[in-house]
Each structure stands twice: as structure tokens, then as C-alpha cells.
Amino acid sequence: PPGAQNWAFGTWAQFSGNGYWDMSNEHIQPRSLYYAQLNDRLGADAQKRTILLPVESEASSSPPVDVALKLTKLASKPLLTLSTFIDDAAAHTKISLANNGSKTIDQLGVEKPIVPNKVLGMELKNGVLVRGEELVLGNRNSVQWWNGSSRPHGIAGSKGHVTRFVPGREGKGLTDNLDTETDNMAKGSTKILDHNYGLWYDRRRDDHERIRRMDGEVWAPFYELPFARSGKEKAWDGLSKYDLSKYNLWYWDRLKQFADLADQKGLVLMHQNYFQHNIIEAGAHYADFPWRTANNINETGFPEPVPYAGDKRIFMAEQFYDIDQPARRKLHTAYIRQCLDNFGSNNSVIQFISAEFTGPLPFVQFWLDVIKDWKKETGKHPLIALSVTKDVQDAILADPKRAEVVDIVDIRYWHYQADGTAYAPKGGESLAPRQHARLLKPKKTSFEQVYRAVAEYRTKFPQKAVIYSGDNFDSFGWASLMAGGSLTNVSGLDPKILAKASQMKPFSLAKANDQQYGLSSGKDFFLYNAST
């Protein structure tokens, strides 16, 4: 307690402080306070249980001749260390191998592990995502990007997050229990998790400052990132620099665990390979970014000091997406392959290029080329979603070699406005989605226009699924479904209807009516009246 006296006896270290010191750099008796107390309690029986590093010599300054000769002989051998003494424990404290009547493991037998039941795998069939014959439906959640607190007030408002870590603590707002989280998803209406890695690792950067941290005294919760630390030098956050050629095993194992549970419980993981938010807008987004030259040992070649615009903003997208830079191209290739390797045995994962992506066509072409090579080498066929700006989307879909890699068209960064005009910012202009919105001031969409957008792409590309994730997407699940869209949030449908709906395609009613929509398989019909 404050003001109390500190005492130190038999210390072998550098002195510091104003406590009471005695017998420093000396061996004191008893050698073990624990064994001394045990001996007081048990008497002679304690000797049988005493295991201490033997000391075969003495420290006398005037030993007799015979002792000096003995010590001289001992001096020719290395001193027995505590580590060696522990390693040799089996020799001086032997453990009997006799079973004394106990059953061996062979006699007991080994219980067969319980293999969890899996639901039918998710697959692309007739241009829609299904499990068996039923459409895959459900609400979706995204993860927190950067804020949070492990204190009660912060936990209360937190969202689920697969790769959030709070040492020694599990539960909501902490390290999520993935079994519990996926059970809740399976029982509830939310079946889809849209996941991207965090904006930065620890909560100190939540202040949005760009300063270099004086130390590595990080604050939880931690949003783990894909790359491993190198153990070398210091990054901007005070911890060791990243090695972009090695991966954070905990991060990838957590995502794999979630994907395995999703396979078992009929859930979906939207896996965003990158997170564009790090390279555009506020300078703090880039401060601790693993790809920043100051934060890794891989010589990524980005300029240092960072050229913050107006000493505040960051415009690094063009450089980051430049796949002609050899070092970065190699790292990008390996990383994209890691994203694929991690989920090679899963069917509930959809690969997306990046959260918030407004990047250029060449980087999307590169991303798809890496995936195509990986598929050819492995023989595996992951679900690949094209989630980009409209100009880039259309360019890729017009390119047969790249289009064949795409399974799903995600309408996310553009939409048809209620007046029928397109809000479609262009890719590669180094602006984030919300920056485009501030400039172009988009108008809201409508049921009719969501239906139009989804139906257009389903008609042009009948073998590809179409997802609508754009403006107010969660309010237009029926519009997307009636246009032949996938992963809508429509609820309450009978499984038999879901099975039939997966075989249907949109059709126009005989009498044009912008409030009525239909699906048909030629045998069965499904009608929806948007006016009610």
C-alpha cells in the first residue's frame, strides 16, 4: 500500500528505488521458503518431496587444500544450469510406467468425435444462390470498422465481430464466441455477415490523430489485421513492424472457424479481401495501415514522410492499386491467394474485392486474373462477386476472359434513382463512396428502379446471380427477389415456395402495371403487388 516499506533480500540485479536492501548478491537461507515451510509442517517427510538444483561447491575465500583440489576438478565442467536440471527431471525423478491395474488407452477405447451435421451447401444454380433447391435469403450485418470499448458502456452498443480480440474476455463486444454468435444468427433473421478487416488495430487511433505513438501500450478491443508482426523495428503504433509476406494466424483461423460454422448452420460470409477506407479520406486511416512503408519490413515503396494533403487528407489509392510496381504486385498476388486458400473447403463464402471499393479497372482485372490462375491450379471454384462501380462492372462483364471468373454481380456502388437516371460514379477517381455522394448528390431509388437494375443484369447474364446492395437495399428485398435477385432479406416464405421460386424467372404481365411483378417457371407463377 502507499507509504509502506519495501523489503528486498538476496537480490541479484541492478538496484533501484528507496526500499530496504539486505544480503544483495548473496545466497541466503533457506534456499526455498516454500520447502522450508513444508518442512516445518511435515517434518522429515518433506525431504522426500524436496527437489532443488544441487550446489556441489562452496564459496569460502580460504578453503582447505582437499576442498580446493575438489573445486579445481569441478571447475573443468560447465556449471549445471536450472534449465538443464529441469530437462533432466526424468532421470532424477523417474515416473513408473507400471499400470498397477489401471486400464490402458487401448482397453478404454477412444470415443469417435461427433461430426456436426451440415446443411446443404450453397451453390449457384440457374443464376440464383441456393441450398439444395431453396433460395438463400436473410438479413445481413456488417462489422464495426474502428470504434469500441471493453467497458460496459462500450459493450452495450457493440456489434458482432469475428476478428475482434480482447485478451482473456469473451462475449458481446469482446472476443465473440463464434458458436454462440452463429447459433443466434441461425435462429434469427440475420443470415449473412459482410466482413472486412479493421481500419486500425487498437483503440488509441480512434482519436483520428496521425501522431506516432511513443510506446506500444495498446488499448483493447483489438481489431486484428490479416498480416503478422515481424518482431523487428517499430511501426507507427509502437509495436513491431508488419511482415506482409506472413499472415496473422489468429485472424485467418477465426474467419475459417466462422466459415465452417456457416457451412454447418446455413449462413453466409461475404469476405471483403481489402478495405479501401485505409487509403482515402482522413489521414488517420493511413497512419497505422500495414502497407504503409513505415509500418512494414517489405519495402512497399510508398512515400515517407506521408504526403498528407493540407496536412490532413490522404490520396494513396492510385499508388496502392498500381499493380505495375513489382514489390507490391508480388505482395498483392500472395495476399489474394491467401484469401482464397483460407476458405478452399468452404461453400458459404463469397469473395469480394474490397469494402468501399471505387478503384480502377486494371486492379479489378488483376484481382480476377489471380483468382483465375488459382482456380486453374487448385481445381476449386469459390464464389466470386463483382462489386465495383458501374463503368468497371460493365467493362469486366464485356470481357469474356474476366467475366467467366465472376459468379455474382453485386449492385452496390451505383443505383437507378427514382426518376430513372443512373447515379453511377466512375471508378479510379481516388474518391470514396461518400465523397462521390457529396459531389453528385444522388437521389433515392425506388421499388421500380431496384427491380429494373436487378432485372437488367439477370437478363444480360442469366447464369450469374445478382445481388442488390445499393441505396436503401434492406428496404427493397421484394424488388430484388421479383427481379430474380439473390440474397434478399425477404422473410416468412414457405420452403416449398422458396424451392419453386429458385426455378422461376421474371416475366412481364400482359397489362403493363408498374405496381405488379411476376415470376414464372412456365408451370408455376409467383405474383407480387407492390402497392399493398
Coordinates of C-alpha atoms in Angstrom, one line a residue:
P1 CA 0.0 0.0 0.0
P2 CA 1.1 3.6 -0.4
G3 CA 3.7 4.7 2.2
A4 CA 4.6 1.1 3.2
Q5 CA 8.2 0.0 3.4
N6 CA 9.5 -2.3 0.7
W7 CA 12.0 -5.0 1.6
A8 CA 14.4 -7.0 -0.6
F9 CA 16.7 -9.8 0.5
G10 CA 19.2 -11.8 -1.6
T11 CA 18.7 -9.8 -4.8
W12 CA 20.9 -10.4 -7.8
A13 CA 20.1 -7.4 -10.0
Q14 CA 20.6 -3.7 -10.5
F15 CA 19.5 -1.6 -7.6
S16 CA 16.8 1.0 -8.0
G17 CA 14.4 2.6 -5.5
N18 CA 14.4 3.5 -1.8
G19 CA 13.3 0.2 -0.2
Y20 CA 15.3 -1.8 2.4
W21 CA 18.1 -3.9 0.8
D22 CA 20.0 -6.7 2.6
M23 CA 22.3 -9.6 1.6
S24 CA 22.4 -8.4 -2.0
N25 CA 24.4 -10.7 -4.4
E26 CA 24.5 -13.4 -1.7
H27 CA 22.8 -16.8 -1.3
I28 CA 20.5 -16.7 1.6
Q29 CA 19.0 -19.5 3.7
P30 CA 16.6 -21.1 3.4
R31 CA 17.2 -21.6 -0.3
S32 CA 13.5 -22.2 -0.8
L33 CA 10.9 -20.5 1.5
Y34 CA 8.3 -22.9 0.2
Y35 CA 10.3 -26.1 1.1
A36 CA 11.2 -24.5 4.5
Q37 CA 7.5 -24.0 5.3
L38 CA 6.7 -27.5 4.0
N39 CA 9.4 -29.0 6.3
D40 CA 8.0 -27.1 9.3
R41 CA 4.6 -28.6 8.6
L42 CA 5.5 -32.2 7.5
G43 CA 8.9 -32.7 9.1
A44 CA 11.2 -35.4 7.6
D45 CA 8.6 -36.5 5.1
A46 CA 9.1 -33.1 3.3
Q47 CA 12.7 -34.1 2.4
K48 CA 11.4 -36.8 0.0
R49 CA 9.5 -34.1 -1.9
T50 CA 12.3 -31.5 -2.0
I51 CA 13.7 -31.0 -5.5
L52 CA 16.3 -28.2 -5.7
L53 CA 19.1 -27.5 -8.1
P54 CA 22.2 -29.2 -6.4
V55 CA 25.0 -26.9 -5.3
E56 CA 28.2 -29.1 -5.1
S57 CA 30.7 -26.4 -4.2
E58 CA 31.1 -23.7 -1.6
A59 CA 32.1 -20.0 -1.7
S60 CA 34.7 -19.9 1.0
S61 CA 37.6 -17.5 0.5
S62 CA 40.0 -19.8 2.4
P63 CA 39.1 -23.4 1.6
P64 CA 41.3 -26.4 2.8
V65 CA 43.7 -28.0 0.3
D66 CA 41.5 -31.0 -0.3
V67 CA 38.5 -28.8 -0.9
A68 CA 40.5 -26.6 -3.3
L69 CA 41.5 -29.7 -5.2
K70 CA 37.9 -30.9 -5.4
L71 CA 36.7 -27.4 -6.6
T72 CA 39.5 -27.3 -9.1
K73 CA 38.3 -30.6 -10.6
L74 CA 34.7 -29.4 -10.7
A75 CA 35.9 -26.2 -12.5
S76 CA 36.7 -28.3 -15.6
K77 CA 33.0 -28.9 -16.2
P78 CA 30.3 -26.4 -17.1
L79 CA 28.1 -25.3 -14.3
L80 CA 24.8 -27.2 -14.1
T81 CA 22.1 -24.7 -15.1
L82 CA 18.5 -24.7 -13.9
S83 CA 17.3 -25.3 -17.5
T84 CA 19.4 -28.4 -17.8
F85 CA 18.3 -29.6 -14.4
I86 CA 14.7 -29.3 -15.4
D87 CA 15.3 -31.0 -18.7
D88 CA 16.9 -34.0 -16.9
A89 CA 13.9 -34.3 -14.5
A90 CA 13.0 -37.7 -15.9
A91 CA 16.4 -39.1 -14.8
H92 CA 16.4 -37.9 -11.2
T93 CA 12.6 -38.2 -10.6
K94 CA 11.5 -41.3 -12.5
I95 CA 7.9 -41.9 -13.3
S96 CA 6.7 -45.5 -13.1
L97 CA 5.3 -46.9 -16.3
A98 CA 3.5 -49.8 -14.5
N99 CA -0.2 -49.5 -14.9
N100 CA -0.9 -51.0 -11.4
G101 CA -4.2 -52.4 -12.6
S102 CA -5.3 -49.3 -14.4
K103 CA -6.8 -49.7 -17.9
T104 CA -4.7 -48.6 -20.8
I105 CA -6.0 -46.3 -23.5
D106 CA -6.3 -49.3 -25.8
Q107 CA -8.6 -51.0 -23.2
L108 CA -10.6 -47.9 -22.7
G109 CA -11.0 -47.1 -26.4
V110 CA -11.4 -43.7 -28.0
E111 CA -14.8 -42.1 -28.4
K112 CA -15.5 -41.2 -32.0
P113 CA -15.7 -37.4 -32.4
I114 CA -19.1 -36.0 -33.1
V115 CA -19.3 -34.8 -36.7
P116 CA -21.6 -31.8 -36.9
N117 CA -24.5 -32.1 -39.4
K118 CA -24.1 -29.8 -42.3
V119 CA -26.9 -28.2 -44.2
L120 CA -26.9 -28.4 -48.0
G121 CA -24.0 -26.4 -49.5
M122 CA -24.6 -23.0 -51.1
E123 CA -24.2 -23.0 -54.8
L124 CA -25.0 -21.0 -57.9
K125 CA -27.8 -22.7 -59.9
N126 CA -29.7 -21.2 -62.8
G127 CA -28.4 -17.7 -61.9
V128 CA -29.5 -17.8 -58.3
L129 CA -27.9 -18.8 -55.0
V130 CA -29.5 -21.8 -53.5
R131 CA -29.1 -24.5 -50.8
G132 CA -30.5 -27.6 -52.4
E133 CA -33.4 -26.2 -54.3
E134 CA -34.2 -23.3 -51.9
L135 CA -33.3 -19.7 -52.4
V136 CA -30.7 -18.4 -49.8
L137 CA -32.3 -15.5 -48.0
G138 CA -31.6 -13.4 -44.9
N139 CA -30.8 -10.0 -43.4
R140 CA -27.1 -9.1 -43.3
N141 CA -24.8 -7.4 -40.8
S142 CA -21.5 -5.7 -41.3
V143 CA -18.8 -5.4 -38.7
Q144 CA -17.5 -2.4 -36.8
W145 CA -14.7 -0.6 -38.6
W146 CA -12.8 1.1 -35.8
N147 CA -14.6 2.2 -32.6
G148 CA -15.3 0.3 -29.5
S149 CA -14.6 -0.1 -25.8
S150 CA -14.3 -3.1 -23.5
R151 CA -16.0 -1.1 -20.7
P152 CA -19.7 -1.7 -20.0
H153 CA -20.9 1.5 -21.9
G154 CA -19.0 0.4 -25.0
I155 CA -20.1 -3.2 -24.9
A156 CA -23.7 -2.3 -24.7
G157 CA -23.8 -0.8 -28.2
S158 CA -21.3 -3.1 -29.9
K159 CA -21.9 -5.4 -32.9
G160 CA -20.7 -8.9 -33.6
H161 CA -17.2 -9.0 -35.0
V162 CA -15.3 -12.2 -36.0
T163 CA -11.8 -10.8 -35.7
R164 CA -12.2 -8.6 -32.6
F165 CA -9.9 -9.7 -29.7
V166 CA -10.0 -8.8 -26.0
P167 CA -7.4 -10.8 -24.1
G168 CA -9.0 -13.1 -21.5
R169 CA -12.6 -11.9 -22.1
E170 CA -15.3 -13.4 -24.2
G171 CA -18.8 -12.3 -25.1
K172 CA -20.6 -9.4 -26.8
G173 CA -18.3 -6.5 -27.6
L174 CA -15.3 -8.6 -26.5
T175 CA -13.9 -11.7 -28.2
D176 CA -17.0 -13.2 -29.8
N177 CA -17.9 -16.8 -29.0
L178 CA -18.4 -17.9 -32.6
D179 CA -20.6 -20.9 -31.7
T180 CA -22.9 -18.6 -29.8
E181 CA -22.9 -15.9 -32.5
T182 CA -23.7 -18.3 -35.3
D183 CA -26.4 -20.1 -33.2
N184 CA -28.1 -16.7 -32.8
M185 CA -27.8 -16.0 -36.5
A186 CA -29.2 -19.4 -37.4
K187 CA -32.2 -18.9 -35.1
G188 CA -32.8 -15.2 -36.1
S189 CA -33.4 -13.4 -39.3
T190 CA -29.7 -12.3 -39.9
K191 CA -28.0 -15.0 -42.0
I192 CA -25.3 -13.0 -43.8
L193 CA -22.1 -11.4 -42.4
D194 CA -20.3 -8.8 -44.5
H195 CA -16.8 -8.8 -43.1
N196 CA -13.8 -6.6 -43.7
Y197 CA -10.6 -6.2 -41.6
G198 CA -10.5 -3.3 -39.2
L199 CA -9.4 0.3 -40.0
W200 CA -6.6 0.1 -37.4
Y201 CA -5.5 -2.3 -34.7
D202 CA -6.0 -0.6 -31.3
R203 CA -8.3 1.9 -29.9
R204 CA -5.8 4.7 -29.3
R205 CA -6.1 5.6 -33.0
D206 CA -9.9 6.2 -32.5
D207 CA -8.8 9.7 -31.7
H208 CA -8.2 10.1 -35.5
E209 CA -4.8 11.7 -34.9
R210 CA -1.8 10.9 -37.2
I211 CA 0.9 11.0 -34.5
R212 CA 3.5 8.4 -34.0
R213 CA 2.8 6.6 -30.7
M214 CA 5.5 6.9 -28.0
D215 CA 5.1 3.3 -27.0
G216 CA 3.2 0.1 -27.7
E217 CA 0.8 0.4 -24.8
V218 CA -2.2 -0.5 -26.9
W219 CA -5.8 -0.3 -25.9
A220 CA -8.4 -3.1 -26.4
P221 CA -10.6 -4.1 -28.1
F222 CA -8.2 -5.1 -30.9
Y223 CA -9.4 -5.4 -34.4
E224 CA -6.9 -8.0 -35.7
L225 CA -5.4 -7.5 -39.1
P226 CA -4.5 -10.0 -41.8
F227 CA -0.7 -9.7 -41.5
A228 CA 1.7 -10.9 -38.9
R229 CA 4.1 -8.7 -37.0
S230 CA 7.8 -9.2 -37.8
G231 CA 9.2 -8.7 -34.3
K232 CA 11.6 -6.2 -35.9
E233 CA 11.8 -2.4 -35.6
K234 CA 8.8 -0.2 -34.6
A235 CA 5.7 0.6 -36.6
W236 CA 3.7 3.9 -36.2
D237 CA 1.6 2.3 -33.4
G238 CA 4.7 1.4 -31.3
L239 CA 4.5 -2.3 -31.9
S240 CA 6.9 -4.2 -34.2
K241 CA 6.5 -3.7 -38.0
Y242 CA 4.4 -6.0 -40.1
D243 CA 5.7 -8.6 -42.5
L244 CA 3.3 -8.5 -45.4
S245 CA 4.6 -11.9 -46.6
K246 CA 3.4 -13.6 -43.5
Y247 CA -0.1 -13.8 -42.1
N248 CA -1.8 -13.4 -38.8
L249 CA -2.8 -17.0 -38.0
W250 CA -5.4 -16.0 -35.3
Y251 CA -7.1 -13.7 -37.8
W252 CA -7.4 -16.2 -40.5
D253 CA -8.3 -19.1 -38.2
R254 CA -11.2 -17.1 -36.8
L255 CA -12.5 -16.4 -40.2
K256 CA -12.1 -20.1 -41.1
Q257 CA -13.9 -21.1 -38.0
F258 CA -16.8 -18.8 -38.8
A259 CA -16.9 -20.1 -42.4
D260 CA -17.0 -23.7 -41.1
L261 CA -19.9 -22.9 -38.8
A262 CA -21.6 -21.1 -41.6
D263 CA -21.4 -24.3 -43.7
Q264 CA -23.0 -26.2 -40.8
K265 CA -25.7 -23.7 -40.0
G266 CA -26.8 -22.3 -43.4
L267 CA -25.1 -18.9 -43.0
V268 CA -23.2 -16.8 -45.5
L269 CA -19.8 -14.9 -45.2
M270 CA -19.2 -12.1 -47.5
H271 CA -15.4 -11.8 -47.4
Q272 CA -14.0 -8.4 -48.4
N273 CA -10.4 -9.0 -49.4
Y274 CA -9.4 -5.4 -48.9
F275 CA -10.7 -2.3 -47.2
Q276 CA -10.3 0.9 -49.3
H277 CA -11.0 3.2 -46.3
N278 CA -7.3 2.9 -45.4
I279 CA -6.1 4.8 -48.5
I280 CA -8.6 7.6 -49.0
E281 CA -10.0 10.4 -46.9
A282 CA -8.8 11.1 -43.3
G283 CA -5.0 10.9 -42.8
A284 CA -5.5 8.8 -39.7
H285 CA -6.9 6.0 -41.8
Y286 CA -3.4 5.5 -43.2
A287 CA -1.3 6.2 -40.1
D288 CA -1.2 2.6 -38.9
F289 CA -2.0 0.9 -42.2
P290 CA 0.2 -2.3 -42.6
W291 CA 1.0 -1.4 -46.2
R292 CA 2.4 2.0 -45.3
T293 CA 6.2 1.9 -45.8
A294 CA 6.9 3.0 -42.2
N295 CA 4.8 0.1 -40.9
N296 CA 6.3 -3.0 -42.6
I297 CA 9.7 -4.6 -43.5
N298 CA 8.7 -5.3 -47.1
E299 CA 9.8 -2.1 -48.8
T300 CA 6.4 -1.3 -50.3
G301 CA 7.7 1.9 -51.8
F302 CA 5.1 4.4 -50.7
P303 CA 6.5 7.9 -50.0
E304 CA 7.7 8.8 -46.5
P305 CA 7.0 11.2 -44.8
V306 CA 3.4 10.7 -45.9
P307 CA 2.2 13.5 -48.3
Y308 CA -0.9 14.4 -46.3
A309 CA -3.0 16.8 -48.4
G310 CA -3.5 20.0 -46.4
D311 CA -1.6 18.2 -43.6
K312 CA -4.8 16.2 -43.1
R313 CA -6.1 14.1 -46.0
I314 CA -4.8 11.1 -47.8
F315 CA -4.9 10.2 -51.5
M316 CA -3.0 6.9 -51.8
A317 CA -5.5 4.9 -53.8
E318 CA -3.8 5.4 -57.2
Q319 CA -0.4 4.1 -55.8
F320 CA -2.0 1.3 -53.9
Y321 CA -3.9 0.0 -56.9
D322 CA -0.8 0.3 -59.2
I323 CA 0.0 -3.3 -60.0
D324 CA 3.0 -2.4 -62.1
Q325 CA 5.1 -1.8 -59.0
P326 CA 6.9 -5.2 -58.7
A327 CA 7.2 -5.4 -54.9
R328 CA 3.6 -4.6 -54.3
R329 CA 2.3 -6.7 -57.2
K330 CA 4.0 -9.8 -55.6
L331 CA 2.5 -9.0 -52.2
H332 CA -1.0 -8.4 -53.7
T333 CA -0.8 -11.7 -55.6
A334 CA 0.2 -13.7 -52.5
Y335 CA -2.4 -12.0 -50.3
I336 CA -5.3 -12.6 -52.8
R337 CA -4.2 -16.3 -52.9
Q338 CA -4.3 -16.3 -49.1
C339 CA -7.9 -15.1 -49.2
L340 CA -8.7 -18.0 -51.4
D341 CA -6.6 -20.6 -49.7
N342 CA -8.2 -19.9 -46.3
F343 CA -11.7 -20.9 -47.5
G344 CA -10.7 -23.6 -50.0
S345 CA -13.0 -26.2 -48.4
N346 CA -16.0 -23.9 -47.7
N347 CA -19.1 -23.3 -49.7
S348 CA -20.7 -20.5 -47.7
V349 CA -18.1 -17.9 -48.5
I350 CA -18.4 -15.2 -51.3
Q351 CA -15.2 -13.4 -52.2
F352 CA -15.4 -9.6 -52.8
I353 CA -12.6 -7.3 -53.9
S354 CA -12.9 -4.7 -51.2
A355 CA -15.2 -2.9 -48.9
E356 CA -15.9 0.7 -50.1
F357 CA -14.3 -0.1 -53.4
T358 CA -14.2 2.6 -56.1
G359 CA -10.9 1.6 -57.6
P360 CA -9.8 1.4 -61.2
L361 CA -10.4 -1.3 -63.9
P362 CA -6.8 -2.6 -64.1
F363 CA -6.7 -3.6 -60.4
V364 CA -10.0 -5.5 -60.8
Q365 CA -8.7 -7.2 -63.9
F366 CA -5.5 -8.1 -61.9
W367 CA -7.6 -9.5 -59.0
L368 CA -9.7 -11.6 -61.3
D369 CA -6.6 -12.9 -63.1
V370 CA -5.0 -14.0 -59.9
I371 CA -8.3 -15.8 -58.9
K372 CA -8.5 -17.5 -62.4
D373 CA -4.9 -18.8 -62.0
W374 CA -5.6 -20.1 -58.5
K375 CA -8.8 -21.9 -59.7
K376 CA -6.9 -23.5 -62.5
E377 CA -4.1 -24.7 -60.2
T378 CA -6.4 -26.0 -57.4
G379 CA -9.4 -27.1 -59.3
K380 CA -11.6 -25.3 -56.8
H381 CA -14.4 -23.0 -57.6
P382 CA -15.1 -20.3 -55.0
L383 CA -18.0 -17.9 -55.4
I384 CA -16.7 -14.6 -56.8
A385 CA -18.7 -11.4 -56.6
L386 CA -18.1 -8.4 -58.8
S387 CA -18.8 -5.4 -56.5
V388 CA -17.4 -2.3 -58.2
T389 CA -18.6 0.9 -59.8
K390 CA -20.9 0.6 -62.8
D391 CA -18.3 1.5 -65.5
V392 CA -15.9 -1.0 -64.2
Q393 CA -18.6 -3.6 -63.7
D394 CA -19.8 -3.3 -67.3
A395 CA -16.2 -3.3 -68.7
I396 CA -15.4 -6.6 -66.8
L397 CA -18.7 -8.2 -67.9
A398 CA -17.9 -7.3 -71.5
D399 CA -14.5 -9.0 -71.3
P400 CA -15.2 -12.8 -71.8
K401 CA -11.9 -13.9 -70.1
R402 CA -12.6 -12.0 -66.9
A403 CA -16.4 -12.3 -67.0
E404 CA -16.1 -16.1 -66.8
V405 CA -14.5 -15.8 -63.4
V406 CA -17.4 -13.8 -62.0
D407 CA -20.3 -15.7 -60.4
I408 CA -22.2 -12.9 -58.8
V409 CA -22.9 -9.2 -59.8
D410 CA -23.3 -7.0 -56.8
I411 CA -25.0 -3.7 -57.4
R412 CA -23.6 -1.7 -54.5
Y413 CA -21.7 1.5 -55.7
W414 CA -24.4 2.7 -58.1
H415 CA -28.2 2.7 -58.5
Y416 CA -31.0 3.9 -60.6
Q417 CA -32.6 6.9 -59.0
A418 CA -36.4 7.2 -58.6
D419 CA -36.6 9.4 -61.7
G420 CA -34.9 6.7 -63.8
T421 CA -31.5 8.3 -64.2
A422 CA -28.4 6.5 -63.0
Y423 CA -26.3 7.5 -60.1
A424 CA -23.0 6.0 -61.3
P425 CA -19.7 7.5 -60.1
K426 CA -16.7 6.3 -62.1
G427 CA -14.0 4.0 -60.8
G428 CA -10.4 5.1 -60.3
E429 CA -11.0 8.7 -59.4
S430 CA -9.5 8.4 -56.0
L431 CA -12.7 9.3 -54.2
A432 CA -14.5 7.3 -51.6
P433 CA -18.2 6.4 -52.0
R434 CA -19.3 9.2 -49.6
Q435 CA -17.0 11.7 -51.3
H436 CA -18.7 10.9 -54.7
A437 CA -22.1 11.3 -53.0
R438 CA -21.2 14.8 -51.7
L439 CA -20.2 15.9 -55.2
L440 CA -23.0 14.2 -57.2
K441 CA -25.8 14.4 -54.6
P442 CA -27.6 11.2 -55.5
K443 CA -31.4 10.9 -55.2
K444 CA -33.1 8.0 -53.6
T445 CA -34.0 4.9 -55.6
S446 CA -37.4 3.2 -55.7
F447 CA -39.0 -0.3 -55.8
E448 CA -39.4 0.1 -59.6
Q449 CA -35.8 1.1 -60.1
V450 CA -34.3 -1.6 -57.9
Y451 CA -36.3 -4.1 -59.9
R452 CA -35.1 -2.5 -63.1
A453 CA -31.4 -2.7 -62.1
V454 CA -31.5 -6.3 -61.0
A455 CA -33.7 -7.4 -63.9
E456 CA -31.3 -5.8 -66.4
Y457 CA -28.3 -7.8 -65.2
R458 CA -30.2 -11.0 -64.7
T459 CA -31.4 -10.7 -68.3
K460 CA -28.0 -9.9 -69.7
F461 CA -26.2 -12.5 -67.7
P462 CA -28.7 -15.3 -66.9
Q463 CA -26.1 -17.7 -65.5
K464 CA -24.8 -15.1 -62.9
A465 CA -26.5 -14.3 -59.6
V466 CA -27.3 -10.6 -59.0
I467 CA -27.3 -9.1 -55.5
Y468 CA -28.6 -5.6 -54.8
S469 CA -26.6 -3.9 -52.0
G470 CA -27.1 -0.3 -53.1
D471 CA -29.1 2.6 -51.8
N472 CA -31.5 1.5 -49.0
F473 CA -31.1 -2.1 -50.1
D474 CA -32.7 -3.6 -46.9
S475 CA -36.0 -1.9 -47.8
F476 CA -36.2 -3.4 -51.3
G477 CA -35.8 -7.1 -50.7
W478 CA -39.0 -7.9 -52.6
A479 CA -38.0 -5.7 -55.6
S480 CA -34.8 -7.7 -55.9
L481 CA -36.4 -11.1 -55.4
M482 CA -39.1 -10.4 -58.0
A483 CA -36.4 -9.4 -60.5
G484 CA -34.6 -12.7 -59.9
G485 CA -32.1 -11.4 -57.4
S486 CA -30.2 -13.4 -54.7
L487 CA -29.6 -13.0 -51.0
T488 CA -32.6 -10.8 -50.5
N489 CA -34.0 -10.2 -47.0
V490 CA -37.5 -11.4 -47.8
S491 CA -38.8 -13.4 -44.8
G492 CA -41.7 -15.7 -44.0
L493 CA -41.9 -17.7 -47.2
D494 CA -42.7 -21.4 -47.1
P495 CA -39.7 -23.6 -48.0
K496 CA -41.8 -25.1 -50.8
I497 CA -42.3 -21.7 -52.3
L498 CA -38.6 -21.0 -52.0
A499 CA -37.8 -24.2 -53.8
K500 CA -40.2 -23.3 -56.7
A501 CA -39.0 -19.7 -56.8
S502 CA -35.5 -20.8 -57.5
Q503 CA -36.7 -22.2 -60.8
M504 CA -38.5 -19.1 -61.8
K505 CA -37.6 -16.1 -63.9
P506 CA -39.2 -12.6 -64.1
F507 CA -41.9 -12.1 -66.6
S508 CA -43.9 -9.1 -67.8
L509 CA -47.6 -9.1 -67.1
A510 CA -50.0 -8.9 -70.0
K511 CA -51.2 -5.5 -68.9
A512 CA -48.4 -3.1 -68.0
N513 CA -48.6 -2.1 -64.4
D514 CA -45.7 -0.7 -62.5
Q515 CA -47.0 -2.0 -59.2
Q516 CA -47.3 -5.6 -60.1
Y517 CA -44.5 -8.1 -60.7
G518 CA -44.3 -11.8 -61.6
L519 CA -42.0 -14.8 -61.5
S520 CA -42.7 -17.9 -63.6
S521 CA -41.2 -21.3 -64.3
G522 CA -43.6 -21.9 -67.1
K523 CA -45.6 -24.1 -64.8
D524 CA -45.8 -22.2 -61.5
F525 CA -46.3 -18.4 -61.0
F526 CA -45.5 -16.1 -58.2
L527 CA -47.1 -12.6 -58.2
Y528 CA -46.3 -9.6 -56.1
N529 CA -48.3 -6.4 -55.7
A530 CA -46.0 -3.5 -54.7
S531 CA -48.9 -1.2 -53.9
T532 CA -50.0 -3.1 -50.8

